[in-house]
Each structure stands twice: as structure tokens, then as C-alpha cells.
mmCIF file of N, CA and C in Angstrom:
data_model
loop_
_atom_site.group_PDB
_atom_site.id
_atom_site.type_symbol
_atom_site.label_atom_id
_atom_site.label_comp_id
_atom_site.label_asym_id
_atom_site.label_seq_id
_atom_site.Cartn_x
_atom_site.Cartn_y
_atom_site.Cartn_z
ATOM 1 N N GLN A 960 13.533 0.902 -7.007
ATOM 2 C CA GLN A 960 13.000 1.504 -5.793
ATOM 3 C C GLN A 960 11.508 1.763 -5.977
ATOM 4 N N GLU A 961 10.700 1.247 -5.059
ATOM 5 C CA GLU A 961 9.262 1.431 -5.128
ATOM 6 C C GLU A 961 8.905 2.872 -4.774
ATOM 7 N N GLN A 962 7.946 3.428 -5.512
ATOM 8 C CA GLN A 962 7.490 4.790 -5.273
ATOM 9 C C GLN A 962 5.976 4.817 -5.088
ATOM 10 N N LEU A 963 5.525 5.574 -4.089
ATOM 11 C CA LEU A 963 4.113 5.775 -3.822
ATOM 12 C C LEU A 963 3.877 7.270 -3.691
ATOM 13 N N VAL A 964 2.928 7.799 -4.448
ATOM 14 C CA VAL A 964 2.663 9.231 -4.453
ATOM 15 C C VAL A 964 1.183 9.483 -4.213
ATOM 16 N N GLU A 965 0.870 10.138 -3.087
ATOM 17 C CA GLU A 965 -0.509 10.469 -2.750
ATOM 18 C C GLU A 965 -0.911 11.805 -3.357
ATOM 19 N N SER A 966 -2.209 11.955 -3.593
ATOM 20 C CA SER A 966 -2.758 13.217 -4.055
ATOM 21 C C SER A 966 -4.230 13.287 -3.660
ATOM 22 N N GLY A 967 -4.814 14.470 -3.762
ATOM 23 C CA GLY A 967 -6.229 14.642 -3.507
ATOM 24 C C GLY A 967 -6.578 15.265 -2.172
ATOM 25 N N GLY A 968 -5.592 15.518 -1.327
ATOM 26 C CA GLY A 968 -5.866 16.146 -0.054
ATOM 27 C C GLY A 968 -6.219 17.608 -0.216
ATOM 28 N N GLY A 969 -6.689 18.211 0.874
ATOM 29 C CA GLY A 969 -7.048 19.615 0.844
ATOM 30 C C GLY A 969 -7.943 19.986 1.997
ATOM 31 N N LEU A 970 -8.586 21.130 1.865
ATOM 32 C CA LEU A 970 -9.488 21.656 2.882
ATOM 33 C C LEU A 970 -10.925 21.379 2.483
ATOM 34 N N VAL A 971 -11.706 20.861 3.419
ATOM 35 C CA VAL A 971 -13.103 20.543 3.148
ATOM 36 C C VAL A 971 -13.948 20.859 4.376
ATOM 37 N N GLN A 972 -15.196 21.237 4.154
ATOM 38 C CA GLN A 972 -16.121 21.508 5.242
ATOM 39 C C GLN A 972 -16.589 20.212 5.893
ATOM 40 N N ALA A 973 -16.877 20.269 7.183
ATOM 41 C CA ALA A 973 -17.443 19.116 7.869
ATOM 42 C C ALA A 973 -18.698 18.649 7.148
ATOM 43 N N GLY A 974 -18.821 17.334 6.993
ATOM 44 C CA GLY A 974 -19.943 16.762 6.270
ATOM 45 C C GLY A 974 -19.678 16.553 4.794
ATOM 46 N N GLY A 975 -18.579 17.090 4.309
ATOM 47 C CA GLY A 975 -18.234 16.972 2.907
ATOM 48 C C GLY A 975 -17.506 15.683 2.586
ATOM 49 N N SER A 976 -17.075 15.568 1.331
ATOM 50 C CA SER A 976 -16.404 14.368 0.844
ATOM 51 C C SER A 976 -15.100 14.716 0.150
ATOM 52 N N LEU A 977 -14.215 13.736 0.101
ATOM 53 C CA LEU A 977 -12.925 13.907 -0.542
ATOM 54 C C LEU A 977 -12.434 12.539 -0.989
ATOM 55 N N ARG A 978 -11.754 12.476 -2.126
ATOM 56 C CA ARG A 978 -11.171 11.232 -2.590
ATOM 57 C C ARG A 978 -9.664 11.372 -2.725
ATOM 58 N N LEU A 979 -8.948 10.518 -2.023
ATOM 59 C CA LEU A 979 -7.498 10.478 -2.107
ATOM 60 C C LEU A 979 -7.063 9.416 -3.106
ATOM 61 N N SER A 980 -5.952 9.671 -3.779
ATOM 62 C CA SER A 980 -5.393 8.724 -4.729
ATOM 63 C C SER A 980 -3.944 8.436 -4.373
ATOM 64 N N CYS A 981 -3.493 7.246 -4.703
ATOM 65 C CA CYS A 981 -2.105 6.860 -4.489
ATOM 66 C C CYS A 981 -1.631 6.096 -5.709
ATOM 67 N N ALA A 982 -0.686 6.678 -6.430
ATOM 68 C CA ALA A 982 -0.120 6.050 -7.614
ATOM 69 C C ALA A 982 1.151 5.306 -7.239
ATOM 70 N N ALA A 983 1.262 4.056 -7.678
ATOM 71 C CA ALA A 983 2.378 3.200 -7.312
ATOM 72 C C ALA A 983 3.215 2.823 -8.528
ATOM 73 N N SER A 984 4.504 2.629 -8.287
ATOM 74 C CA SER A 984 5.413 2.148 -9.315
ATOM 75 C C SER A 984 6.544 1.375 -8.650
ATOM 76 N N GLY A 985 7.247 0.554 -9.434
ATOM 77 C CA GLY A 985 8.386 -0.187 -8.915
ATOM 78 C C GLY A 985 8.144 -1.671 -8.702
ATOM 79 N N ARG A 986 6.900 -2.073 -8.545
ATOM 80 C CA ARG A 986 6.494 -3.463 -8.461
ATOM 81 C C ARG A 986 5.252 -3.664 -9.312
ATOM 82 N N THR A 987 4.926 -4.924 -9.538
ATOM 83 C CA THR A 987 3.676 -5.236 -10.221
ATOM 84 C C THR A 987 2.540 -4.927 -9.263
ATOM 85 N N PHE A 988 1.827 -3.835 -9.511
ATOM 86 C CA PHE A 988 0.838 -3.310 -8.586
ATOM 87 C C PHE A 988 -0.233 -4.324 -8.213
ATOM 88 N N SER A 989 -0.668 -5.109 -9.164
ATOM 89 C CA SER A 989 -1.767 -6.036 -8.925
ATOM 90 C C SER A 989 -1.394 -7.222 -8.045
ATOM 91 N N SER A 990 -0.131 -7.375 -7.689
ATOM 92 C CA SER A 990 0.317 -8.559 -6.970
ATOM 93 C C SER A 990 0.470 -8.384 -5.462
ATOM 94 N N TYR A 991 0.151 -7.209 -4.921
ATOM 95 C CA TYR A 991 0.301 -7.000 -3.491
ATOM 96 C C TYR A 991 -0.791 -6.093 -2.939
ATOM 97 N N GLY A 992 -1.041 -6.222 -1.648
ATOM 98 C CA GLY A 992 -2.058 -5.423 -0.995
ATOM 99 C C GLY A 992 -1.632 -3.983 -0.777
ATOM 100 N N MET A 993 -2.610 -3.142 -0.477
ATOM 101 C CA MET A 993 -2.364 -1.726 -0.236
ATOM 102 C C MET A 993 -3.160 -1.272 0.981
ATOM 103 N N GLY A 994 -2.756 -0.151 1.543
ATOM 104 C CA GLY A 994 -3.467 0.368 2.695
ATOM 105 C C GLY A 994 -3.319 1.863 2.840
ATOM 106 N N TRP A 995 -4.131 2.417 3.722
ATOM 107 C CA TRP A 995 -4.073 3.832 4.081
ATOM 108 C C TRP A 995 -3.927 3.973 5.591
ATOM 109 N N PHE A 996 -3.073 4.901 5.996
ATOM 110 C CA PHE A 996 -2.899 5.279 7.390
ATOM 111 C C PHE A 996 -3.061 6.783 7.498
ATOM 112 N N ARG A 997 -3.213 7.264 8.726
ATOM 113 C CA ARG A 997 -3.258 8.707 8.939
ATOM 114 C C ARG A 997 -2.569 9.053 10.246
ATOM 115 N N GLN A 998 -2.088 10.289 10.318
ATOM 116 C CA GLN A 998 -1.401 10.749 11.511
ATOM 117 C C GLN A 998 -1.741 12.210 11.769
ATOM 118 N N ALA A 999 -2.353 12.465 12.915
ATOM 119 C CA ALA A 999 -2.663 13.815 13.346
ATOM 120 C C ALA A 999 -1.501 14.357 14.177
ATOM 121 N N PRO A 1000 -1.359 15.680 14.273
ATOM 122 C CA PRO A 1000 -0.262 16.263 15.058
ATOM 123 C C PRO A 1000 -0.242 15.741 16.492
ATOM 124 N N GLY A 1001 0.915 15.281 16.934
ATOM 125 C CA GLY A 1001 1.066 14.798 18.288
ATOM 126 C C GLY A 1001 0.499 13.419 18.559
ATOM 127 N N LYS A 1002 0.038 12.729 17.533
ATOM 128 C CA LYS A 1002 -0.552 11.416 17.717
ATOM 129 C C LYS A 1002 0.193 10.352 16.910
ATOM 130 N N GLU A 1003 -0.044 9.095 17.278
ATOM 131 C CA GLU A 1003 0.552 7.972 16.570
ATOM 132 C C GLU A 1003 -0.111 7.785 15.218
ATOM 133 N N ARG A 1004 0.649 7.233 14.287
ATOM 134 C CA ARG A 1004 0.076 6.878 13.008
ATOM 135 C C ARG A 1004 -0.908 5.728 13.215
ATOM 136 N N GLU A 1005 -2.107 5.840 12.644
ATOM 137 C CA GLU A 1005 -3.115 4.821 12.833
ATOM 138 C C GLU A 1005 -3.623 4.279 11.504
ATOM 139 N N PHE A 1006 -4.009 3.020 11.532
ATOM 140 C CA PHE A 1006 -4.534 2.347 10.357
ATOM 141 C C PHE A 1006 -5.902 2.882 9.999
ATOM 142 N N VAL A 1007 -6.145 3.062 8.711
ATOM 143 C CA VAL A 1007 -7.433 3.520 8.215
ATOM 144 C C VAL A 1007 -8.149 2.418 7.442
ATOM 145 N N ALA A 1008 -7.489 1.856 6.427
ATOM 146 C CA ALA A 1008 -8.121 0.843 5.589
ATOM 147 C C ALA A 1008 -7.074 0.034 4.844
ATOM 148 N N GLY A 1009 -7.420 -1.210 4.508
ATOM 149 C CA GLY A 1009 -6.541 -2.067 3.737
ATOM 150 C C GLY A 1009 -7.328 -2.839 2.697
ATOM 151 N N ILE A 1010 -6.647 -3.268 1.635
ATOM 152 C CA ILE A 1010 -7.287 -4.002 0.556
ATOM 153 C C ILE A 1010 -6.309 -5.021 -0.012
ATOM 154 N N ARG A 1011 -6.812 -6.221 -0.331
ATOM 155 C CA ARG A 1011 -5.979 -7.249 -0.934
ATOM 156 C C ARG A 1011 -5.682 -6.925 -2.395
ATOM 157 N N TRP A 1012 -4.760 -7.675 -2.964
ATOM 158 C CA TRP A 1012 -4.329 -7.410 -4.340
ATOM 159 C C TRP A 1012 -5.466 -7.509 -5.336
ATOM 160 N N HIS A 1013 -6.413 -8.412 -5.085
ATOM 161 C CA HIS A 1013 -7.521 -8.602 -6.024
ATOM 162 C C HIS A 1013 -8.718 -7.710 -5.715
ATOM 163 N N GLY A 1014 -8.663 -6.990 -4.602
ATOM 164 C CA GLY A 1014 -9.739 -6.087 -4.236
ATOM 165 C C GLY A 1014 -10.977 -6.754 -3.670
ATOM 166 N N GLY A 1015 -10.930 -8.061 -3.459
ATOM 167 C CA GLY A 1015 -12.112 -8.787 -3.025
ATOM 168 C C GLY A 1015 -12.454 -8.642 -1.556
ATOM 169 N N THR A 1016 -11.456 -8.337 -0.726
ATOM 170 C CA THR A 1016 -11.682 -8.168 0.703
ATOM 171 C C THR A 1016 -11.034 -6.879 1.180
ATOM 172 N N THR A 1017 -11.673 -6.241 2.142
ATOM 173 C CA THR A 1017 -11.179 -4.994 2.708
ATOM 174 C C THR A 1017 -11.251 -5.037 4.220
ATOM 175 N N TYR A 1018 -10.521 -4.132 4.857
ATOM 176 C CA TYR A 1018 -10.485 -4.046 6.311
ATOM 177 C C TYR A 1018 -10.430 -2.578 6.690
ATOM 178 N N TYR A 1019 -11.246 -2.176 7.677
ATOM 179 C CA TYR A 1019 -11.339 -0.781 8.078
ATOM 180 C C TYR A 1019 -11.200 -0.600 9.581
ATOM 181 N N LEU A 1020 -10.712 0.554 9.966
ATOM 182 C CA LEU A 1020 -10.815 0.961 11.354
ATOM 183 C C LEU A 1020 -12.305 1.024 11.690
ATOM 184 N N ASP A 1021 -12.703 0.405 12.802
ATOM 185 C CA ASP A 1021 -14.119 0.278 13.131
ATOM 186 C C ASP A 1021 -14.865 1.608 13.115
ATOM 187 N N SER A 1022 -14.258 2.650 13.643
ATOM 188 C CA SER A 1022 -14.929 3.932 13.741
ATOM 189 C C SER A 1022 -15.154 4.604 12.387
ATOM 190 N N LEU A 1023 -14.518 4.100 11.338
ATOM 191 C CA LEU A 1023 -14.633 4.697 10.011
ATOM 192 C C LEU A 1023 -15.545 3.922 9.072
ATOM 193 N N LYS A 1024 -15.993 2.756 9.492
ATOM 194 C CA LYS A 1024 -16.858 1.951 8.643
ATOM 195 C C LYS A 1024 -18.133 2.710 8.303
ATOM 196 N N GLY A 1025 -18.490 2.681 7.028
ATOM 197 C CA GLY A 1025 -19.670 3.384 6.566
ATOM 198 C C GLY A 1025 -19.382 4.770 6.034
ATOM 199 N N ARG A 1026 -18.220 5.320 6.346
ATOM 200 C CA ARG A 1026 -17.838 6.647 5.865
ATOM 201 C C ARG A 1026 -16.674 6.598 4.875
ATOM 202 N N PHE A 1027 -15.743 5.687 5.086
ATOM 203 C CA PHE A 1027 -14.558 5.577 4.232
ATOM 204 C C PHE A 1027 -14.626 4.296 3.410
ATOM 205 N N THR A 1028 -14.170 4.368 2.161
ATOM 206 C CA THR A 1028 -14.131 3.211 1.281
ATOM 207 C C THR A 1028 -12.800 3.158 0.551
ATOM 208 N N ILE A 1029 -12.126 2.016 0.631
ATOM 209 C CA ILE A 1029 -10.885 1.813 -0.103
ATOM 210 C C ILE A 1029 -11.179 0.994 -1.352
ATOM 211 N N SER A 1030 -10.533 1.352 -2.444
ATOM 212 C CA SER A 1030 -10.683 0.623 -3.692
ATOM 213 C C SER A 1030 -9.390 0.731 -4.485
ATOM 214 N N ARG A 1031 -9.286 -0.062 -5.543
ATOM 215 C CA ARG A 1031 -8.082 0.002 -6.364
ATOM 216 C C ARG A 1031 -8.416 -0.223 -7.828
ATOM 217 N N ASP A 1032 -7.599 0.364 -8.682
ATOM 218 C CA ASP A 1032 -7.697 0.188 -10.117
ATOM 219 C C ASP A 1032 -6.337 -0.301 -10.576
ATOM 220 N N ASN A 1033 -6.203 -1.606 -10.739
ATOM 221 C CA ASN A 1033 -4.908 -2.178 -11.073
ATOM 222 C C ASN A 1033 -4.409 -1.748 -12.450
ATOM 223 N N ALA A 1034 -5.327 -1.461 -13.362
ATOM 224 C CA ALA A 1034 -4.930 -1.005 -14.684
ATOM 225 C C ALA A 1034 -4.228 0.345 -14.623
ATOM 226 N N LYS A 1035 -4.536 1.137 -13.601
ATOM 227 C CA LYS A 1035 -3.935 2.457 -13.430
ATOM 228 C C LYS A 1035 -2.881 2.493 -12.328
ATOM 229 N N ASN A 1036 -2.592 1.346 -11.719
ATOM 230 C CA ASN A 1036 -1.631 1.267 -10.618
ATOM 231 C C ASN A 1036 -1.975 2.264 -9.509
ATOM 232 N N THR A 1037 -3.250 2.350 -9.177
ATOM 233 C CA THR A 1037 -3.719 3.366 -8.245
ATOM 234 C C THR A 1037 -4.682 2.786 -7.218
ATOM 235 N N VAL A 1038 -4.524 3.217 -5.970
ATOM 236 C CA VAL A 1038 -5.455 2.878 -4.909
ATOM 237 C C VAL A 1038 -6.123 4.166 -4.449
ATOM 238 N N TYR A 1039 -7.400 4.069 -4.049
ATOM 239 C CA TYR A 1039 -8.182 5.239 -3.675
ATOM 240 C C TYR A 1039 -8.717 5.107 -2.262
ATOM 241 N N LEU A 1040 -8.969 6.247 -1.662
ATOM 242 C CA LEU A 1040 -9.684 6.299 -0.396
ATOM 243 C C LEU A 1040 -10.780 7.339 -0.538
ATOM 244 N N GLN A 1041 -12.020 6.876 -0.627
ATOM 245 C CA GLN A 1041 -13.168 7.768 -0.702
ATOM 246 C C GLN A 1041 -13.634 8.068 0.710
ATOM 247 N N MET A 1042 -13.657 9.338 1.070
ATOM 248 C CA MET A 1042 -14.020 9.763 2.409
ATOM 249 C C MET A 1042 -15.289 10.600 2.344
ATOM 250 N N SER A 1043 -16.279 10.226 3.146
ATOM 251 C CA SER A 1043 -17.558 10.921 3.169
ATOM 252 C C SER A 1043 -17.918 11.292 4.596
ATOM 253 N N SER A 1044 -18.881 12.212 4.732
ATOM 254 C CA SER A 1044 -19.328 12.671 6.047
ATOM 255 C C SER A 1044 -18.145 13.022 6.940
ATOM 256 N N LEU A 1045 -17.236 13.787 6.400
ATOM 257 C CA LEU A 1045 -15.994 14.102 7.102
ATOM 258 C C LEU A 1045 -16.245 14.937 8.352
ATOM 259 N N LYS A 1046 -15.424 14.678 9.359
ATOM 260 C CA LYS A 1046 -15.509 15.350 10.644
ATOM 261 C C LYS A 1046 -14.182 16.030 10.948
ATOM 262 N N PRO A 1047 -14.191 17.065 11.786
ATOM 263 C CA PRO A 1047 -12.926 17.725 12.141
ATOM 264 C C PRO A 1047 -11.874 16.754 12.677
ATOM 265 N N GLU A 1048 -12.287 15.718 13.385
ATOM 266 C CA GLU A 1048 -11.338 14.763 13.923
ATOM 267 C C GLU A 1048 -10.684 13.890 12.857
ATOM 268 N N ASP A 1049 -11.148 13.986 11.612
ATOM 269 C CA ASP A 1049 -10.507 13.287 10.506
ATOM 270 C C ASP A 1049 -9.288 14.047 9.981
ATOM 271 N N THR A 1050 -9.080 15.255 10.465
ATOM 272 C CA THR A 1050 -7.945 16.057 10.037
ATOM 273 C C THR A 1050 -6.636 15.351 10.376
ATOM 274 N N ALA A 1051 -5.793 15.150 9.361
ATOM 275 C CA ALA A 1051 -4.530 14.435 9.541
ATOM 276 C C ALA A 1051 -3.776 14.420 8.227
ATOM 277 N N VAL A 1052 -2.530 13.971 8.289
ATOM 278 C CA VAL A 1052 -1.797 13.634 7.082
ATOM 279 C C VAL A 1052 -2.119 12.180 6.762
ATOM 280 N N TYR A 1053 -2.539 11.927 5.543
ATOM 281 C CA TYR A 1053 -2.913 10.585 5.124
ATOM 282 C C TYR A 1053 -1.811 9.980 4.260
ATOM 283 N N TYR A 1054 -1.426 8.755 4.590
ATOM 284 C CA TYR A 1054 -0.354 8.057 3.907
ATOM 285 C C TYR A 1054 -0.866 6.774 3.260
ATOM 286 N N CYS A 1055 -0.433 6.499 2.045
ATOM 287 C CA CYS A 1055 -0.694 5.193 1.475
ATOM 288 C C CYS A 1055 0.533 4.318 1.691
ATOM 289 N N ALA A 1056 0.316 3.005 1.689
ATOM 290 C CA ALA A 1056 1.391 2.061 1.945
ATOM 291 C C ALA A 1056 1.178 0.790 1.137
ATOM 292 N N ALA A 1057 2.272 0.159 0.749
ATOM 293 C CA ALA A 1057 2.236 -1.097 0.009
ATOM 294 C C ALA A 1057 2.650 -2.243 0.913
ATOM 295 N N ALA A 1058 1.888 -3.325 0.870
ATOM 296 C CA ALA A 1058 2.168 -4.482 1.708
ATOM 297 C C ALA A 1058 3.409 -5.231 1.243
ATOM 298 N N ARG A 1059 4.049 -5.888 2.188
ATOM 299 C CA ARG A 1059 5.181 -6.744 1.863
ATOM 300 C C ARG A 1059 4.697 -7.917 1.020
ATOM 301 N N SER A 1060 5.585 -8.447 0.200
ATOM 302 C CA SER A 1060 5.209 -9.484 -0.749
ATOM 303 C C SER A 1060 4.694 -10.754 -0.082
ATOM 304 N N GLY A 1061 5.095 -11.026 1.153
ATOM 305 C CA GLY A 1061 4.671 -12.236 1.835
ATOM 306 C C GLY A 1061 3.302 -12.168 2.481
ATOM 307 N N VAL A 1062 2.677 -10.992 2.491
ATOM 308 C CA VAL A 1062 1.371 -10.814 3.111
ATOM 309 C C VAL A 1062 0.287 -11.156 2.098
ATOM 310 N N THR A 1063 -0.440 -12.235 2.354
ATOM 311 C CA THR A 1063 -1.475 -12.678 1.429
ATOM 312 C C THR A 1063 -2.881 -12.326 1.894
ATOM 313 N N ARG A 1064 -3.084 -12.134 3.189
ATOM 314 C CA ARG A 1064 -4.373 -11.718 3.715
ATOM 315 C C ARG A 1064 -4.528 -10.210 3.531
ATOM 316 N N THR A 1065 -5.696 -9.684 3.852
ATOM 317 C CA THR A 1065 -5.902 -8.254 3.809
ATOM 318 C C THR A 1065 -4.971 -7.588 4.824
ATOM 319 N N PRO A 1066 -4.095 -6.695 4.392
ATOM 320 C CA PRO A 1066 -3.145 -6.087 5.331
ATOM 321 C C PRO A 1066 -3.810 -5.051 6.225
ATOM 322 N N TYR A 1067 -3.375 -4.992 7.497
ATOM 323 C CA TYR A 1067 -3.958 -4.022 8.416
ATOM 324 C C TYR A 1067 -3.003 -3.514 9.487
ATOM 325 N N SER A 1068 -1.895 -4.204 9.743
ATOM 326 C CA SER A 1068 -0.961 -3.783 10.778
ATOM 327 C C SER A 1068 0.255 -3.115 10.162
ATOM 328 N N LEU A 1069 0.959 -2.317 10.964
ATOM 329 C CA LEU A 1069 2.167 -1.650 10.485
ATOM 330 C C LEU A 1069 3.175 -2.642 9.937
ATOM 331 N N ALA A 1070 3.280 -3.807 10.566
ATOM 332 C CA ALA A 1070 4.236 -4.810 10.144
ATOM 333 C C ALA A 1070 3.915 -5.394 8.774
ATOM 334 N N ASP A 1071 2.683 -5.237 8.308
ATOM 335 C CA ASP A 1071 2.289 -5.759 7.006
ATOM 336 C C ASP A 1071 2.844 -4.943 5.849
ATOM 337 N N PHE A 1072 3.264 -3.717 6.112
ATOM 338 C CA PHE A 1072 3.626 -2.785 5.053
ATOM 339 C C PHE A 1072 5.111 -2.479 5.037
ATOM 340 N N GLY A 1073 5.660 -2.348 3.830
ATOM 341 C CA GLY A 1073 7.081 -2.097 3.683
ATOM 342 C C GLY A 1073 7.444 -0.828 2.947
ATOM 343 N N SER A 1074 6.501 -0.236 2.221
ATOM 344 C CA SER A 1074 6.750 0.982 1.453
ATOM 345 C C SER A 1074 5.693 2.024 1.773
ATOM 346 N N TRP A 1075 6.115 3.289 1.838
ATOM 347 C CA TRP A 1075 5.231 4.382 2.233
ATOM 348 C C TRP A 1075 5.358 5.577 1.311
ATOM 349 N N GLY A 1076 4.226 6.269 1.117
ATOM 350 C CA GLY A 1076 4.259 7.530 0.405
ATOM 351 C C GLY A 1076 4.621 8.665 1.342
ATOM 352 N N GLN A 1077 4.687 9.877 0.803
ATOM 353 C CA GLN A 1077 5.067 11.044 1.589
ATOM 354 C C GLN A 1077 3.900 11.685 2.328
ATOM 355 N N GLY A 1078 2.686 11.314 1.989
ATOM 356 C CA GLY A 1078 1.515 11.811 2.677
ATOM 357 C C GLY A 1078 0.850 12.985 1.989
ATOM 358 N N THR A 1079 -0.436 13.149 2.253
ATOM 359 C CA THR A 1079 -1.197 14.288 1.757
ATOM 360 C C THR A 1079 -2.075 14.815 2.887
ATOM 361 N N GLN A 1080 -2.105 16.130 3.049
ATOM 362 C CA GLN A 1080 -2.812 16.749 4.159
ATOM 363 C C GLN A 1080 -4.311 16.837 3.883
ATOM 364 N N VAL A 1081 -5.102 16.408 4.864
ATOM 365 C CA VAL A 1081 -6.551 16.565 4.828
ATOM 366 C C VAL A 1081 -6.958 17.393 6.032
ATOM 367 N N THR A 1082 -7.634 18.509 5.784
ATOM 368 C CA THR A 1082 -8.086 19.384 6.852
ATOM 369 C C THR A 1082 -9.594 19.558 6.741
ATOM 370 N N VAL A 1083 -10.296 19.246 7.819
ATOM 371 C CA VAL A 1083 -11.753 19.345 7.850
ATOM 372 C C VAL A 1083 -12.140 20.461 8.806
ATOM 373 N N SER A 1084 -12.815 21.466 8.293
ATOM 374 C CA SER A 1084 -13.227 22.603 9.102
ATOM 375 C C SER A 1084 -14.642 22.412 9.616
ATOM 376 N N SER A 1085 -14.914 22.954 10.803
ATOM 377 C CA SER A 1085 -16.226 22.829 11.406
ATOM 378 C C SER A 1085 -17.124 23.992 11.036
#
């Protein structure tokens, strides 16, 4: 059974930075893509960022480009989301996800992912 565990969430002031981590187990981490989603209360889960298995290409929600960066360390079986210039509207539960084995491009849609973590809360105060 594949396991994904997020960490690094918390409370931060607007304009601040935070780095989320997601540790994976159950599959060969370096062989599949990873992504981050977020969900605010009363809203749909939305895509944040995706990265291919080799880390060479990434995909971001347009409104987050320049503020959020996804990266991975295959030696540590971990994917990261570096968040900068945080805004109150970034407040949400953030989830990491592992792409299905058949997805070879940079994953970005819900259908691309088959495994999910439990989420970590990020709260940005004004």
C-alpha cells in the first residue's frame, strides 16, 4: 500500500514563506510524477503544481507562478513545495499526490493521480 505523508504546514504572516514536504513509500519514488493540490473550506480541490519523475519539467497553476516552486529529492523519497509571498487566499489544506504509473508527462489533472496524502493545514494571516 502506497503511503504519502505531508508535513511543514502551520500559521504564517502574509508575505512570509513556508516549505511543505511529502514523504512517499510503497513504490519506487523516482519512477513516477508527483503533485500538490489544495482545498479551502467550501471550495473544490484545486491543482497547485506538478513535477515529472526526473524533475526536469514542472507545471503550475497560473496564478501561483513566481511564488510557488515544486521540487523533489529522489534520494530521500520526498517532494517539496516552497511557498513564498504568501497571501491570506493561500489558506487551505495542502495535499500531495502520486501520479499513476501510466502518466509520463508532467501530471496536472485529478485523473493523473492515484494516491493521496492526508493533507497539512496552511493558514496565512493578514
